[in-house]
Short mmCIF file of C-alpha atoms in Angstrom, two decimals:
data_model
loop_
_atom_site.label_atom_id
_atom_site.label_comp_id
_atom_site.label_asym_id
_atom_site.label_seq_id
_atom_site.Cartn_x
_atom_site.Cartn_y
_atom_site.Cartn_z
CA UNK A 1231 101.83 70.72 102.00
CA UNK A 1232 102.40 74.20 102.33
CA UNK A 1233 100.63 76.17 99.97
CA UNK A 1234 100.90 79.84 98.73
CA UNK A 1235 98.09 81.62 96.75
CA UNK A 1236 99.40 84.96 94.98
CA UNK A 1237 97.44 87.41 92.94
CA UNK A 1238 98.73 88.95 90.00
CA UNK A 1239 100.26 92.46 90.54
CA UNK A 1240 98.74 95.72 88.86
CA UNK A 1241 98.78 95.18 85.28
CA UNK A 1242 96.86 97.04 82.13
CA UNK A 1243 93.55 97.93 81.90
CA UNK A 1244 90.74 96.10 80.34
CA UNK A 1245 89.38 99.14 78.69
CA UNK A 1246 92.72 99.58 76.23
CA UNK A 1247 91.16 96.67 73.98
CA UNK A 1248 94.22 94.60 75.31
CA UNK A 1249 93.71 90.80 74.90
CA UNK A 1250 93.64 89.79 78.58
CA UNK A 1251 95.96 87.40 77.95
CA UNK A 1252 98.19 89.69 76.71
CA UNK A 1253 97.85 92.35 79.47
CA UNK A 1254 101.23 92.92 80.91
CA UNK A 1255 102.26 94.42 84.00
CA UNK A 1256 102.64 98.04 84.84
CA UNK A 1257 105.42 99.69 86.64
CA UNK A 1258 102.79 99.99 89.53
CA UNK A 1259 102.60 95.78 89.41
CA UNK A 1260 106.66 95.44 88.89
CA UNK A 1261 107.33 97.13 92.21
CA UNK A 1262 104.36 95.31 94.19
CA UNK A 1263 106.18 92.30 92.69
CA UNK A 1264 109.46 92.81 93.61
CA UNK A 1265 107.73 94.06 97.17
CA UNK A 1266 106.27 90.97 97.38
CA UNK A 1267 109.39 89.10 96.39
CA UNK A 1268 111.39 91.09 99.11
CA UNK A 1269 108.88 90.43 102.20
CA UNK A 1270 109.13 86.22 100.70
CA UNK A 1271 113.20 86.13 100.95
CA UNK A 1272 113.22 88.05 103.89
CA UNK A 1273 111.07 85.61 105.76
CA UNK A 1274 113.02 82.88 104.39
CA UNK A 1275 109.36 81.64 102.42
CA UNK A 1276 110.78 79.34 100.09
CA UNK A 1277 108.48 76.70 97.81
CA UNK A 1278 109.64 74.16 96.03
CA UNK A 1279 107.45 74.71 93.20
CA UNK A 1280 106.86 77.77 91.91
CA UNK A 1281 103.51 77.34 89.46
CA UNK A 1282 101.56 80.01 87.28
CA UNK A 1283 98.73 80.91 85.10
CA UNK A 1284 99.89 81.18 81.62
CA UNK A 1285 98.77 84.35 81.16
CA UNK A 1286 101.53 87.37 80.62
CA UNK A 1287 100.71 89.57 83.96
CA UNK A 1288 100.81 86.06 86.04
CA UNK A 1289 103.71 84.60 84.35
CA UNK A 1290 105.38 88.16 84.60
CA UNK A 1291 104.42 88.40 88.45
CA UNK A 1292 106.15 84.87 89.17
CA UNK A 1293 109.07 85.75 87.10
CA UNK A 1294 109.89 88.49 89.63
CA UNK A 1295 109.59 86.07 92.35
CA UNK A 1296 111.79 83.95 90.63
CA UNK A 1297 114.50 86.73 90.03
CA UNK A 1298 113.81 88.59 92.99
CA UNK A 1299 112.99 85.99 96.26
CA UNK A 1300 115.26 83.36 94.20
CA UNK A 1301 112.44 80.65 94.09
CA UNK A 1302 112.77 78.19 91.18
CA UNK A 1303 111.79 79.01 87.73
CA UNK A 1304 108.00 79.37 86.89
CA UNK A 1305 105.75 76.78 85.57
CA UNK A 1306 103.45 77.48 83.61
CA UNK A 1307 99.81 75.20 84.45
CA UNK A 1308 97.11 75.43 82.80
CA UNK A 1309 94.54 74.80 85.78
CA UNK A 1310 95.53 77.89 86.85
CA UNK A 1311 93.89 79.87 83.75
CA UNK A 1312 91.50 82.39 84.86
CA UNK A 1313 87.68 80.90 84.97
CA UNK A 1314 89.26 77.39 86.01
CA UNK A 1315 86.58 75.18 88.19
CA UNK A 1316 87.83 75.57 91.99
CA UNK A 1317 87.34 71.62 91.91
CA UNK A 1318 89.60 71.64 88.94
CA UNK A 1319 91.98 73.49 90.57
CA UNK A 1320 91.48 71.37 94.18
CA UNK A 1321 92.17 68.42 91.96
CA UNK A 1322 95.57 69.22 90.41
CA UNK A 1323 96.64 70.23 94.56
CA UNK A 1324 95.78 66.49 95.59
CA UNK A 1325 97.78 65.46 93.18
CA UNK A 1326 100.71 67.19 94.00
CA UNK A 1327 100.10 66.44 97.62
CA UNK A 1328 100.12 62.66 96.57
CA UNK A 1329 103.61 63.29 94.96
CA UNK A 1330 105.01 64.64 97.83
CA UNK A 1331 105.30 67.93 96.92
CA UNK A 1332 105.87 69.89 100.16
CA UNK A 1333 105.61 73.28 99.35
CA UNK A 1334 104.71 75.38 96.35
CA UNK A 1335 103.53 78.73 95.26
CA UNK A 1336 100.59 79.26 92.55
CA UNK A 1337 100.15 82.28 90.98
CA UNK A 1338 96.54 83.49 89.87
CA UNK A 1339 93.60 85.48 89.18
CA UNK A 1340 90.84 86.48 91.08
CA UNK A 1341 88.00 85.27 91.72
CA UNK A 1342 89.35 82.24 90.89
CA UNK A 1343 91.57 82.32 94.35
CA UNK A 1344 88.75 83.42 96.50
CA UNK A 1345 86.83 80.58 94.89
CA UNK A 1346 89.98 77.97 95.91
CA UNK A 1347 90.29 79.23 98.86
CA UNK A 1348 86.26 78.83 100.04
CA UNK A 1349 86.78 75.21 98.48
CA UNK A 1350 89.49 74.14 100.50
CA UNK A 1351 88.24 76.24 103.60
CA UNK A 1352 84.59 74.74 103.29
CA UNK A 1353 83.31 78.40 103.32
CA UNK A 1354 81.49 80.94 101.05
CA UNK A 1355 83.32 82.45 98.23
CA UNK A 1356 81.97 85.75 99.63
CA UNK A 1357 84.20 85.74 102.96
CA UNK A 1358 87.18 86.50 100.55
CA UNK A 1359 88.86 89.22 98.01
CA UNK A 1360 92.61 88.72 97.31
CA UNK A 1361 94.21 92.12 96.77
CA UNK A 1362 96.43 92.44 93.54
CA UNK A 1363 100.40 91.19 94.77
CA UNK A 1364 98.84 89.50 97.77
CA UNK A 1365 100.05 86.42 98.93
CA UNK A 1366 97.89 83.54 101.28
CA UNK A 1367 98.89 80.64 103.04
CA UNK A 1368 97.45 77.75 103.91
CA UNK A 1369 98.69 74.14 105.64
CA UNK A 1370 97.05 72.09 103.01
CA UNK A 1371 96.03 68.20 104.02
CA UNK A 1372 94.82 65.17 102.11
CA UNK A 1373 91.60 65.60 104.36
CA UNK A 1374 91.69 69.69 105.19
CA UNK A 1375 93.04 72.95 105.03
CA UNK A 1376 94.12 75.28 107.37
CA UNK A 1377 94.22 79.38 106.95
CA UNK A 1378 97.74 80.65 108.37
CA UNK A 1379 97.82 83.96 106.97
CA UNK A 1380 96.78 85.63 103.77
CA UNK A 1381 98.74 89.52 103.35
CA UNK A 1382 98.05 92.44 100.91
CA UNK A 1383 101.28 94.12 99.01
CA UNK A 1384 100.52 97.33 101.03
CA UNK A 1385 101.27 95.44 104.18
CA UNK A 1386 104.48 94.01 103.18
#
């Protein structure tokens, strides 16, 4: 299965008393979305499921995918909740992977990607920080994972 890890874009900051699950994005995040969304169509990158956190700047940053890269409409998973267990997470892959699922896009939060990604990669946690609007892909296998490329927004 083909797998793509994106981070958020740019979205309020903690220190306006903002729920964080109500922080929305900022114009900043709208155009690294829609950046993002641009560099996906253009290289034809196109999942068959397009999954999110249900929190607003996640939700908001695979909406613009949606509109902008036409990729299908966003679901909204819970396992994908900031804080989640990387095994959690690993879990709810497999099982897509078992359905036949051959290519989808999840849209998160850090560290919770970094975490994934050192789960599936058998590394440290450490090696990795996903940028905000940064997308990551990996060939992902009942029995491994491969890194193919992971890209910040600024070099889209």
């Amino acid at each position: 299965m083909l797998l793509y890890l994106v981070r958020h874009a740019t979205a309020q900051d903690r220190a306006l008393g903002i729920p964080d699950p109500s922080r929305d994005l900022v114009d900043k995040g709208i155009k690294q979305s829609q950046k993002l969304a641009d560099f996906c169509k253009k290289q034809q990158l196109e999942p068959q499921l397009l999954l999110t956190s249900p929190l607003n700047r996640a939700e908001q940053t695979a909406l613009l995918l949606h509109q902008h890269a036409d990729w299908p409409a966003p679901q909204k998973q819970a396992w994908l909740i900031i804080d989640t267990l990387p095994e959690v997470q690993r879990k709810a892959l497999t099982e897509l992977l078992k359905q036949g699922v051959e290519s989808v896009c999840c849209v998160g939060h850090e560290p919770d990607i970094s975490a994934l990604l050192a789960l599936l990669l058998n590394t440290n946690a450490d090696n990795f920080f996903i940028k905000k609007a940064s997308i990551t892909a990996l060939d992902l296998r009942p029995d491994q994972a491969v890194l193919l490329w992971s890209l910040p927004v600024a070099l889209l």
